[in-house]
Amino acid sequence: MDFTSLFLPCARKGLIKPLHALLLVSGIGNDFFCSNKLVSMYAETGDIQSSRCVFNQIPRKNTLSWNFMISGYVKNGYFREAINCYNQLLTNSGVRPDFFTFPVVLKSCEVLQDGRKIHCYVLKLGFECDVFVGSSLIHMYCKFGDVGDAFKTFDEMPLRDLGTWNAMIAGFCQNGKAAEALGVFEEMTKQGVRMGAITVSSVLPICAPLDDLLLGRLIHNYSVKNGFECDVFVSNALINMYAKLGRAREANRVFEYMTCRDLVTWNSMVAAYEQNNDPLAALKIFSGMKENGQQPDVLTLLSLASIAAQRGDTRSGQTCHGFILRRGWTTEDMLAENALVDMYAKLGNIDYAENVFDGMPVKDVISWNTIITGFAQNGLADEAIEHFHLMAKCDGIMVDQGTIVSILPAFSHVGALLQGMVIHGITIRIGLLHDVFVGTCLIDMYAKCGRLTEANRLFSEVPRKSPVPWNAIISSHGIHGNGKEALELFKQMQEEGVKPDHITFVSLLSACSHTGLVDDGQKYFRDMRRVYSLQPNVKHYACMVDLLGRAGHLDAAYQFITSMPVIPDASVWGALLGACRIHGNVQLGDLASDKLFAIDSENVGYYVLLSNIYANVGEWNRVDRVRSLAKDRGLRKTPGWSSIEVNNKVHVFFMGNQSHPQCEDIYRKLGILLAQMKSLGYVPDYSFVLQDVEEEEKEFILTSHSERLAIAFGIINLPLQTPIQIFKNLRVCGDCHTATKFISLIIKREIIVRDSNRFHHFRDGTCSCGDYW
DNA sequence: TTAGGGTTAG
């Protein structure tokens, strides 16, 4: 009887064991052909034990026996065993590997070293010309990120088939080399090789990083014409391509058209809406997924966690966390935990984020970047910096692009120029200076640490095809009070063909606002919609209120708010309240604060502003009322402080600080300065004293404001020629502003004050802001 | 009687 025809049907029905027994009874179980086939079939059905057992019993194994065994291991995920088996084949089998051996064994390499060794042996046997072997080598090198050797192998191949091209394109693409992948793709087309479905799904992922929607659409078209749309890989790749290019609707069209959807399809569509800021649509897809009986996996939960964060929905965030814990996904790899850290940080629950982070048995660079970003974005720059230093002490964790863009904003926030410069050095060392995001963060850091010249220099070096670095440099000039330059840069941006985005206008409008360029600001606000087809959002409206309010057009600002097509949020009313503080308008201040307390009763800043407005006009009863209101709600005033970097150390001063070792010197210096200032015409402005006390005490209060302590400390400790640069966490006080102008005249040095709002460069008795801020 | 190349993340 011929048993060969029985193997396949038996395997399909899971009847290999009975067949094996039958073969043994028939006396041909140990037949060479049957044994090899059994090794293969057992492995095919997942029974690797039996497969190995039969294999071991073959007395004189041929190459085919070995190939089946190795392939069996690989198919069942036993990569180490596959490599061991291959090594046994080389050392003591008496037979040699053939063309079929290498593609399989290359797949099982878990370290580059193994792959290289195999490559050497391939060369020794002269097998490198085989298309299958060559393609597998390309794949192996790319898997370990060695695209150089992959391309070398590719380049030297005398013959290539579609699989070879696919391997090289996918390899470049998976290593983030989209341009190179496109190059190979174009070469392939030039040589007349037509894309197959696999090529299509390899090429589609490069469209997003190249920002090439046209290419994506062309390939989509080609796929439809060639019937590839039925291929689930192709459709999934199309969904992802459209989603990443911001076309959630088109992604959904592909999704709707699909007759057969798999887990990747559902995940991709959920992620498509999630990444395009449509959490509700994403949740709808997720419901569809459940209705279709598709079980979620860890990637589904990643999207769900991000959706929870977007919606500010702590409760569903915790549900995600619980689900992940129950499935045991936190132990599998760091993916899920990193996502949870990110989610909790974005929800503002930084304690939870830190808990998850601390509980991670193994942390990778993404874990560290995520927690650093989390702290920084929750305003905890010190904690961010502390974790950055902890990270540096960890073995095997290397600073990457993500680390740099997460830590630089923290340094910018506290004005730690020297530490920021160290990062600049690292950037150069690891070759990231021409990365647009790193470059942009450096521009921002230098600008916020007072080095606008350095920011300009960097701007001239980074690639500037995207609006991102332009936004940074425009905003830099804005905070330094160079409104005209900001407008000039905006013009230049358009001359270079860079399309402004929403953030460009936030930077531009606030630059106008800081410099009092009311007409320009209004013009650009109108142009946003008319010329650039950008719909202003609530942030832009807040900028406009700020622009009008700061310039003293308080009624116009209020009128503007009442005519807004979007619901004004705290930033809008906050801008109005701030303007009321500057211009002493109690009535509108009352109105704005009523609105603010209704929207966000927890923000202590609004209570302080309102009480300042009352104090300014001497309405001490109302001051007390506001203060006790804040106190009843458990809010405490953010204490004002100023810092200065001297000898690589940041010194922090609070108002009336008496604990500094050089305290006596500082107050003596301030006393001398006060006398000199008065002789030059300085008159203290007591309206900035927010306590109802005697005049003499008022003078002392003003003199011991934190910014003055820091300036005096700088005068005492910094070399004569160096500018004195201080950082204040709140807005600089008006009287200190006047005083600093006098001080700059007396000591003949430049004084730079960065407050929570902008920069003030004091020189020879004047300030760069022209007293407008 | 055997083989390679494809889609989802931070």
Short mmCIF file of C-alpha atoms in Angstrom, two decimals, chain A residues 201-666:
data_model
loop_
_atom_site.label_atom_id
_atom_site.label_comp_id
_atom_site.label_asym_id
_atom_site.label_seq_id
_atom_site.Cartn_x
_atom_site.Cartn_y
_atom_site.Cartn_z
CA SER A 201 2.54 46.02 1.99
CA SER A 202 6.28 46.62 2.35
CA VAL A 203 6.24 49.91 0.48
CA LEU A 204 3.13 51.43 2.06
CA PRO A 205 4.76 52.01 5.46
CA ILE A 206 7.31 54.38 3.91
CA CYS A 207 4.67 56.84 2.69
CA ALA A 208 4.00 58.30 6.13
CA PRO A 209 7.61 59.01 7.14
CA LEU A 210 8.17 60.53 3.68
CA ASP A 211 4.93 62.49 4.09
CA ASP A 212 4.01 61.28 0.61
CA LEU A 213 0.26 60.91 0.40
CA LEU A 214 0.44 60.90 -3.39
CA LEU A 215 2.66 57.81 -3.44
CA GLY A 216 0.28 56.13 -1.02
CA ARG A 217 -2.71 56.89 -3.22
CA LEU A 218 -0.90 55.67 -6.34
CA ILE A 219 -0.11 52.38 -4.63
CA HIS A 220 -3.70 52.15 -3.39
CA ASN A 221 -4.87 52.59 -6.96
CA TYR A 222 -2.44 49.98 -8.21
CA SER A 223 -3.61 47.56 -5.51
CA VAL A 224 -7.23 47.96 -6.53
CA LYS A 225 -6.39 47.38 -10.19
CA ASN A 226 -4.44 44.25 -9.36
CA GLY A 227 -6.94 42.84 -6.93
CA PHE A 228 -4.56 43.19 -3.94
CA GLU A 229 -7.22 44.89 -1.84
CA CYS A 230 -8.51 41.43 -0.92
CA ASP A 231 -5.16 40.74 0.72
CA VAL A 232 -5.62 41.53 4.40
CA PHE A 233 -1.96 42.60 4.76
CA VAL A 234 -2.38 45.13 1.96
CA SER A 235 -5.61 46.56 3.36
CA ASN A 236 -4.13 46.78 6.83
CA ALA A 237 -1.09 48.59 5.46
CA LEU A 238 -3.41 50.99 3.60
CA ILE A 239 -5.33 51.76 6.78
CA ASN A 240 -2.10 52.50 8.60
CA MET A 241 -0.74 54.61 5.78
CA TYR A 242 -3.84 56.81 5.64
CA ALA A 243 -4.08 57.03 9.43
CA LYS A 244 -0.49 58.18 9.83
CA LEU A 245 -0.96 60.79 7.14
CA GLY A 246 -3.90 62.19 9.08
CA ARG A 247 -6.56 60.71 6.80
CA ALA A 248 -8.71 58.77 9.22
CA ARG A 249 -11.69 59.01 6.87
CA GLU A 250 -9.86 57.39 3.98
CA ALA A 251 -8.54 54.73 6.33
CA ASN A 252 -12.11 54.05 7.32
CA ARG A 253 -13.14 53.73 3.69
CA VAL A 254 -10.59 50.94 3.21
CA PHE A 255 -11.78 49.36 6.45
CA GLU A 256 -15.45 49.45 5.40
CA TYR A 257 -14.60 47.83 2.09
CA MET A 258 -12.84 44.84 3.65
CA THR A 259 -14.63 41.52 3.67
CA CYS A 260 -12.18 39.78 5.95
CA ARG A 261 -10.72 41.57 8.95
CA ASP A 262 -8.15 40.31 11.40
CA LEU A 263 -6.82 41.55 14.74
CA VAL A 264 -4.36 43.88 13.00
CA THR A 265 -7.21 45.40 10.99
CA TRP A 266 -9.27 46.22 14.09
CA ASN A 267 -6.25 47.48 16.01
CA SER A 268 -5.18 49.64 13.10
CA MET A 269 -8.60 51.23 12.76
CA VAL A 270 -8.92 51.90 16.50
CA ALA A 271 -5.43 53.43 16.43
CA ALA A 272 -6.29 55.41 13.28
CA TYR A 273 -9.03 57.34 15.08
CA GLU A 274 -7.10 57.49 18.32
CA GLN A 275 -4.05 59.05 16.60
CA ASN A 276 -6.24 61.49 14.74
CA ASN A 277 -7.81 62.76 17.93
CA ASP A 278 -11.21 61.22 17.47
CA PRO A 279 -11.47 59.10 20.61
CA LEU A 280 -15.23 58.61 20.26
CA ALA A 281 -14.93 57.12 16.77
CA ALA A 282 -12.10 54.93 18.05
CA LEU A 283 -14.32 53.62 20.84
CA LYS A 284 -17.05 52.89 18.32
CA ILE A 285 -14.65 50.74 16.29
CA PHE A 286 -13.62 49.02 19.50
CA SER A 287 -17.28 48.15 20.20
CA GLY A 288 -17.52 46.71 16.69
CA MET A 289 -14.45 44.66 17.41
CA LYS A 290 -16.09 43.14 20.49
CA GLU A 291 -19.35 42.50 18.64
CA ASN A 292 -17.39 40.62 16.00
CA GLY A 293 -15.88 38.41 18.67
CA GLN A 294 -12.36 39.70 18.08
CA GLN A 295 -10.34 39.46 21.29
CA PRO A 296 -8.19 42.51 22.04
CA ASP A 297 -4.45 42.17 22.45
CA VAL A 298 -1.85 44.34 24.11
CA LEU A 299 -1.77 46.78 21.18
CA THR A 300 -5.53 47.28 21.43
CA LEU A 301 -5.10 48.18 25.07
CA LEU A 302 -2.33 50.61 24.17
CA SER A 303 -4.80 52.53 22.05
CA LEU A 304 -7.49 52.32 24.72
CA ALA A 305 -5.10 53.71 27.32
CA SER A 306 -4.22 56.57 25.04
CA ILE A 307 -7.92 57.23 24.40
CA ALA A 308 -8.53 57.37 28.16
CA ALA A 309 -5.71 59.92 28.44
CA GLN A 310 -7.08 62.01 25.57
CA ARG A 311 -10.52 62.10 27.14
CA GLY A 312 -9.13 62.82 30.60
CA ASP A 313 -11.04 59.76 31.73
CA THR A 314 -9.18 58.41 34.74
CA ARG A 315 -11.77 55.76 35.43
CA SER A 316 -11.46 54.02 32.06
CA GLY A 317 -7.70 54.46 32.35
CA GLN A 318 -7.85 52.39 35.51
CA THR A 319 -10.05 49.84 33.76
CA CYS A 320 -7.35 49.50 31.09
CA HIS A 321 -4.76 49.07 33.81
CA GLY A 322 -6.81 46.32 35.46
CA PHE A 323 -7.40 44.54 32.17
CA ILE A 324 -3.67 44.58 31.38
CA LEU A 325 -2.84 43.24 34.84
CA ARG A 326 -5.39 40.41 34.59
CA ARG A 327 -4.01 39.32 31.24
CA GLY A 328 -0.50 39.31 32.68
CA TRP A 329 0.68 41.64 29.95
CA THR A 330 2.75 43.71 32.33
CA THR A 331 5.14 40.80 32.73
CA GLU A 332 5.53 40.03 29.02
CA ASP A 333 7.48 43.09 28.03
CA MET A 334 7.70 46.76 28.82
CA LEU A 335 5.24 47.84 26.18
CA ALA A 336 2.13 47.80 28.33
CA GLU A 337 3.74 49.34 31.40
CA ASN A 338 5.34 52.12 29.38
CA ALA A 339 1.93 52.90 27.96
CA LEU A 340 0.42 53.00 31.46
CA VAL A 341 3.11 55.36 32.71
CA ASP A 342 2.38 57.60 29.76
CA MET A 343 -1.37 57.38 30.30
CA TYR A 344 -1.30 58.25 34.00
CA ALA A 345 1.15 61.09 33.37
CA LYS A 346 -1.12 62.56 30.71
CA LEU A 347 -4.09 62.18 33.05
CA GLY A 348 -2.14 64.28 35.52
CA ASN A 349 -1.89 61.36 37.98
CA ILE A 350 1.87 61.57 38.13
CA ASP A 351 1.95 59.58 41.39
CA TYR A 352 0.28 56.62 39.69
CA ALA A 353 2.64 56.98 36.76
CA GLU A 354 5.61 56.93 39.10
CA ASN A 355 4.19 53.89 40.91
CA VAL A 356 3.90 51.88 37.72
CA PHE A 357 7.36 53.06 36.68
CA ASP A 358 8.95 52.15 40.02
CA GLY A 359 7.30 48.74 39.93
CA MET A 360 8.80 47.80 36.58
CA PRO A 361 11.34 45.01 37.02
CA VAL A 362 13.09 45.96 33.79
CA LYS A 363 13.05 49.42 32.28
CA ASP A 364 14.09 50.38 28.79
CA VAL A 365 14.98 53.76 27.36
CA ILE A 366 11.33 54.37 26.46
CA SER A 367 10.29 53.82 30.10
CA TRP A 368 12.76 56.47 31.21
CA ASN A 369 11.83 58.90 28.45
CA THR A 370 8.16 58.48 29.31
CA ILE A 371 8.54 59.21 33.01
CA ILE A 372 10.86 62.17 32.32
CA THR A 373 8.35 63.63 29.87
CA GLY A 374 5.58 62.93 32.38
CA PHE A 375 7.27 64.93 35.11
CA ALA A 376 8.22 67.74 32.77
CA GLN A 377 4.70 68.05 31.38
CA ASN A 378 3.22 68.11 34.85
CA GLY A 379 5.42 71.06 35.71
CA LEU A 380 7.80 68.97 37.84
CA ALA A 381 11.04 69.94 36.14
CA ASP A 382 13.18 69.07 39.17
CA GLU A 383 11.85 65.51 39.28
CA ALA A 384 12.36 65.21 35.53
CA ILE A 385 15.98 66.27 35.90
CA GLU A 386 16.48 63.96 38.87
CA HIS A 387 15.22 60.99 36.85
CA PHE A 388 17.40 61.98 33.93
CA HIS A 389 20.44 61.74 36.20
CA LEU A 390 19.22 58.41 37.58
CA MET A 391 18.85 57.13 34.04
CA ALA A 392 22.40 58.14 33.19
CA LYS A 393 23.62 55.87 35.99
CA CYS A 394 21.80 52.81 34.59
CA ASP A 395 23.86 50.26 32.74
CA GLY A 396 22.83 49.53 29.21
CA ILE A 397 20.47 52.47 28.85
CA MET A 398 21.63 54.86 26.17
CA VAL A 399 20.35 58.39 25.72
CA ASP A 400 18.39 58.63 22.47
CA GLN A 401 16.40 61.19 20.54
CA GLY A 402 13.40 60.69 22.80
CA THR A 403 15.48 61.32 25.93
CA ILE A 404 16.80 64.58 24.57
CA VAL A 405 13.41 65.93 23.58
CA SER A 406 12.01 64.95 26.98
CA ILE A 407 14.74 66.47 29.15
CA LEU A 408 15.48 69.71 27.27
CA PRO A 409 12.10 71.30 28.08
CA ALA A 410 12.77 70.62 31.76
CA PHE A 411 16.12 72.42 31.55
CA SER A 412 14.43 75.26 29.65
CA HIS A 413 11.82 75.46 32.37
CA VAL A 414 14.29 76.07 35.18
CA GLY A 415 16.73 78.01 33.03
CA ALA A 416 19.55 75.48 33.50
CA LEU A 417 21.68 76.71 30.62
CA LEU A 418 24.86 74.84 31.51
CA GLN A 419 23.13 71.49 31.81
CA GLY A 420 21.31 72.20 28.57
CA MET A 421 24.63 72.85 26.92
CA VAL A 422 25.87 69.45 28.08
CA ILE A 423 22.90 67.94 26.24
CA HIS A 424 23.84 69.97 23.19
CA GLY A 425 27.26 68.31 23.38
CA ILE A 426 25.70 64.85 23.64
CA THR A 427 23.53 65.64 20.64
CA ILE A 428 26.58 66.38 18.56
CA ARG A 429 28.32 63.24 19.79
CA ILE A 430 25.47 60.92 18.93
CA GLY A 431 24.83 62.62 15.60
CA LEU A 432 21.37 64.01 16.32
CA LEU A 433 22.06 67.67 15.70
CA HIS A 434 20.23 67.60 12.39
CA ASP A 435 17.17 65.97 13.82
CA VAL A 436 14.37 68.47 13.51
CA PHE A 437 12.84 67.78 16.93
CA VAL A 438 16.15 67.81 18.79
CA GLY A 439 17.16 70.99 16.95
CA THR A 440 13.87 72.60 17.85
CA CYS A 441 14.19 71.72 21.53
CA LEU A 442 17.71 73.17 21.54
CA ILE A 443 16.49 76.40 19.94
CA ASP A 444 13.80 76.61 22.59
CA MET A 445 16.25 75.83 25.40
CA TYR A 446 18.80 78.47 24.34
CA ALA A 447 16.08 81.06 23.85
CA LYS A 448 14.47 80.35 27.21
CA CYS A 449 17.88 80.41 28.90
CA GLY A 450 18.52 83.87 27.48
CA ARG A 451 20.79 83.00 24.57
CA LEU A 452 18.79 84.24 21.62
CA THR A 453 21.91 84.58 19.46
CA GLU A 454 22.71 80.91 19.99
CA ALA A 455 19.08 80.01 19.22
CA ASN A 456 19.34 81.94 15.95
CA ARG A 457 22.58 80.19 15.06
CA LEU A 458 21.03 76.77 15.65
CA PHE A 459 18.00 77.73 13.63
CA SER A 460 20.25 78.42 10.66
CA GLU A 461 21.63 74.89 10.97
CA VAL A 462 18.56 72.68 11.41
CA PRO A 463 16.48 71.45 8.48
CA ARG A 464 13.55 73.84 8.16
CA LYS A 465 11.12 72.35 5.73
CA SER A 466 8.57 71.71 8.45
CA PRO A 467 6.91 74.48 10.46
CA VAL A 468 8.23 73.02 13.75
CA PRO A 469 11.60 74.86 13.99
CA TRP A 470 9.99 78.03 12.59
CA ASN A 471 7.40 77.97 15.35
CA ALA A 472 10.18 77.67 17.93
CA ILE A 473 12.24 80.56 16.62
CA ILE A 474 9.20 82.82 16.16
CA SER A 475 8.15 82.11 19.72
CA SER A 476 11.75 82.70 20.90
CA HIS A 477 11.73 86.17 19.44
CA GLY A 478 8.30 86.69 20.93
CA ILE A 479 9.39 85.99 24.50
CA HIS A 480 12.41 88.23 24.03
CA GLY A 481 10.11 91.03 22.97
CA ASN A 482 11.34 91.13 19.35
CA GLY A 483 7.92 91.28 17.75
CA LYS A 484 9.21 92.79 14.52
CA GLU A 485 11.73 89.98 14.04
CA ALA A 486 9.02 87.44 14.72
CA LEU A 487 6.90 88.96 11.95
CA GLU A 488 9.93 89.07 9.67
CA LEU A 489 10.58 85.36 10.27
CA PHE A 490 6.97 84.60 9.52
CA LYS A 491 7.36 86.33 6.17
CA GLN A 492 10.58 84.48 5.47
CA MET A 493 8.91 81.20 6.34
CA GLN A 494 6.41 81.74 3.57
CA GLU A 495 9.03 82.83 1.10
CA GLU A 496 10.68 79.47 1.71
CA GLY A 497 7.40 77.73 1.00
CA VAL A 498 6.79 76.41 4.53
CA LYS A 499 3.13 76.22 5.41
CA PRO A 500 2.29 77.66 8.84
CA ASP A 501 0.20 75.53 11.20
CA HIS A 502 -1.93 76.27 14.26
CA ILE A 503 1.08 76.53 16.52
CA THR A 504 2.77 79.04 14.21
CA PHE A 505 -0.13 81.39 14.84
CA VAL A 506 -0.03 80.89 18.59
CA SER A 507 3.67 81.86 18.50
CA LEU A 508 3.05 84.76 16.16
CA LEU A 509 0.04 86.18 17.99
CA SER A 510 1.73 86.00 21.35
CA ALA A 511 4.81 87.68 19.86
CA CYS A 512 2.52 90.51 18.72
CA SER A 513 0.93 90.60 22.12
CA HIS A 514 4.24 90.91 23.99
CA THR A 515 5.34 93.80 21.79
CA GLY A 516 2.02 95.61 21.55
CA LEU A 517 1.65 95.04 17.80
CA VAL A 518 -2.12 95.15 18.01
CA ASP A 519 -2.87 95.91 14.36
CA ASP A 520 -0.48 93.24 13.07
CA GLY A 521 -1.90 90.70 15.46
CA GLN A 522 -5.47 91.44 14.35
CA LYS A 523 -4.45 91.20 10.71
CA TYR A 524 -2.77 87.81 11.15
CA PHE A 525 -5.69 86.54 13.14
CA ARG A 526 -8.01 87.43 10.24
CA ASP A 527 -5.55 85.93 7.72
CA MET A 528 -5.51 82.63 9.54
CA ARG A 529 -8.86 81.65 8.10
CA ARG A 530 -8.88 83.71 4.92
CA VAL A 531 -5.39 83.11 3.62
CA TYR A 532 -4.22 79.96 5.34
CA SER A 533 -7.53 78.09 5.75
CA LEU A 534 -6.79 77.43 9.40
CA GLN A 535 -9.68 77.47 11.84
CA PRO A 536 -8.63 79.43 14.95
CA ASN A 537 -9.02 77.42 18.14
CA VAL A 538 -9.52 78.58 21.69
CA LYS A 539 -5.78 79.16 22.18
CA HIS A 540 -5.77 81.68 19.34
CA TYR A 541 -8.77 83.44 20.82
CA ALA A 542 -6.93 83.62 24.15
CA CYS A 543 -3.96 85.20 22.40
CA MET A 544 -6.23 87.82 20.90
CA VAL A 545 -7.79 88.65 24.27
CA ASP A 546 -4.27 88.94 25.66
CA LEU A 547 -3.21 91.16 22.74
CA LEU A 548 -6.14 93.55 23.16
CA GLY A 549 -6.17 93.44 26.94
CA ARG A 550 -2.48 94.06 27.42
CA ALA A 551 -2.67 97.05 25.12
CA GLY A 552 -5.37 98.48 27.38
CA HIS A 553 -8.32 97.83 25.06
CA LEU A 554 -10.17 96.05 27.82
CA ASP A 555 -13.67 96.69 26.53
CA ALA A 556 -12.66 95.54 23.06
CA ALA A 557 -11.21 92.40 24.61
CA TYR A 558 -14.44 91.73 26.46
CA GLN A 559 -16.50 92.39 23.32
CA PHE A 560 -14.23 89.98 21.49
CA ILE A 561 -14.93 87.26 24.04
CA THR A 562 -18.69 87.72 23.78
CA SER A 563 -18.55 87.37 20.01
CA MET A 564 -16.35 84.22 19.98
CA PRO A 565 -17.79 81.23 18.12
CA VAL A 566 -16.14 78.81 20.57
CA ILE A 567 -16.82 78.53 24.28
CA PRO A 568 -14.20 80.60 26.12
CA ASP A 569 -12.10 78.48 28.47
CA ALA A 570 -9.93 79.40 31.43
CA SER A 571 -7.08 80.63 29.25
CA VAL A 572 -9.38 83.22 27.63
CA TRP A 573 -10.83 84.58 30.87
CA GLY A 574 -7.37 84.30 32.45
CA ALA A 575 -5.96 86.57 29.74
CA LEU A 576 -8.69 89.12 30.47
CA LEU A 577 -8.10 88.92 34.21
CA GLY A 578 -4.36 89.41 33.68
CA ALA A 579 -5.07 92.50 31.58
CA CYS A 580 -7.37 93.84 34.31
CA ARG A 581 -4.50 93.45 36.75
CA ILE A 582 -2.15 95.43 34.52
CA HIS A 583 -4.64 98.20 33.86
CA GLY A 584 -6.36 98.20 37.23
CA ASN A 585 -9.89 97.46 36.03
CA VAL A 586 -11.83 96.17 39.03
CA GLN A 587 -15.19 95.80 37.36
CA LEU A 588 -14.09 93.58 34.47
CA GLY A 589 -11.72 91.78 36.82
CA ASP A 590 -14.71 90.80 38.95
CA LEU A 591 -16.53 89.53 35.91
CA ALA A 592 -13.57 87.55 34.55
CA SER A 593 -12.84 85.97 37.93
CA ASP A 594 -16.48 84.90 38.36
CA LYS A 595 -16.22 83.03 35.07
CA LEU A 596 -12.84 81.59 36.02
CA PHE A 597 -13.94 80.33 39.42
CA ALA A 598 -16.85 78.58 37.71
CA ILE A 599 -14.56 76.86 35.19
CA ASP A 600 -11.55 76.11 37.36
CA SER A 601 -11.92 76.87 41.04
CA GLU A 602 -8.67 75.07 41.89
CA ASN A 603 -6.19 77.37 40.19
CA VAL A 604 -4.69 79.55 42.88
CA GLY A 605 -3.24 81.97 40.32
CA TYR A 606 -6.65 83.51 39.61
CA TYR A 607 -7.29 84.24 43.30
CA VAL A 608 -3.92 85.91 43.55
CA LEU A 609 -4.57 88.06 40.46
CA LEU A 610 -7.95 89.15 41.75
CA SER A 611 -6.62 89.98 45.20
CA ASN A 612 -3.84 91.97 43.53
CA ILE A 613 -6.43 93.97 41.63
CA TYR A 614 -8.21 94.80 44.89
CA ALA A 615 -4.99 95.51 46.78
CA ASN A 616 -3.88 97.88 44.05
CA VAL A 617 -6.90 100.10 44.72
CA GLY A 618 -6.68 99.66 48.47
CA GLU A 619 -9.83 97.55 48.85
CA TRP A 620 -8.36 95.51 51.68
CA ASN A 621 -11.69 94.00 52.76
CA ARG A 622 -12.17 92.46 49.37
CA VAL A 623 -8.53 91.32 49.36
CA ASP A 624 -9.20 89.45 52.60
CA ARG A 625 -12.38 87.96 51.22
CA VAL A 626 -10.61 86.54 48.16
CA ARG A 627 -7.76 85.25 50.29
CA SER A 628 -10.03 83.44 52.70
CA LEU A 629 -12.03 82.03 49.81
CA ALA A 630 -8.86 80.49 48.43
CA LYS A 631 -7.92 79.29 51.89
CA ASP A 632 -11.33 77.67 52.43
CA ARG A 633 -10.86 75.78 49.19
CA GLY A 634 -7.56 74.45 50.46
CA LEU A 635 -5.46 76.44 47.99
CA ARG A 636 -2.11 77.91 48.85
CA LYS A 637 -0.42 80.71 47.02
CA THR A 638 2.48 79.57 44.88
CA PRO A 639 5.42 81.23 46.60
CA GLY A 640 7.39 83.52 44.33
CA TRP A 641 11.05 82.67 43.90
CA SER A 642 13.97 83.71 41.76
CA SER A 643 17.03 81.71 40.83
CA ILE A 644 20.45 82.42 39.44
CA GLU A 645 23.12 80.03 38.14
CA VAL A 646 26.56 80.74 39.62
CA ASN A 647 29.50 78.36 39.22
CA ASN A 648 27.29 75.59 37.79
CA LYS A 649 25.01 75.78 40.79
CA VAL A 650 21.47 77.10 40.80
CA HIS A 651 20.77 79.35 43.83
CA VAL A 652 17.13 79.90 44.72
CA PHE A 653 15.78 82.90 46.67
CA PHE A 654 12.34 83.39 48.17
CA MET A 655 10.93 86.74 49.21
CA GLY A 656 12.48 87.98 52.41
CA ASN A 657 14.86 85.04 52.40
CA GLN A 658 17.18 85.25 55.44
CA SER A 659 18.70 81.81 55.38
CA HIS A 660 21.28 82.18 52.63
CA PRO A 661 24.91 82.06 53.87
CA GLN A 662 25.61 85.37 52.13
CA CYS A 663 22.42 86.92 53.44
CA GLU A 664 24.06 89.83 55.23
CA ASP A 665 26.15 90.83 52.22
CA ILE A 666 23.09 90.69 50.03
#
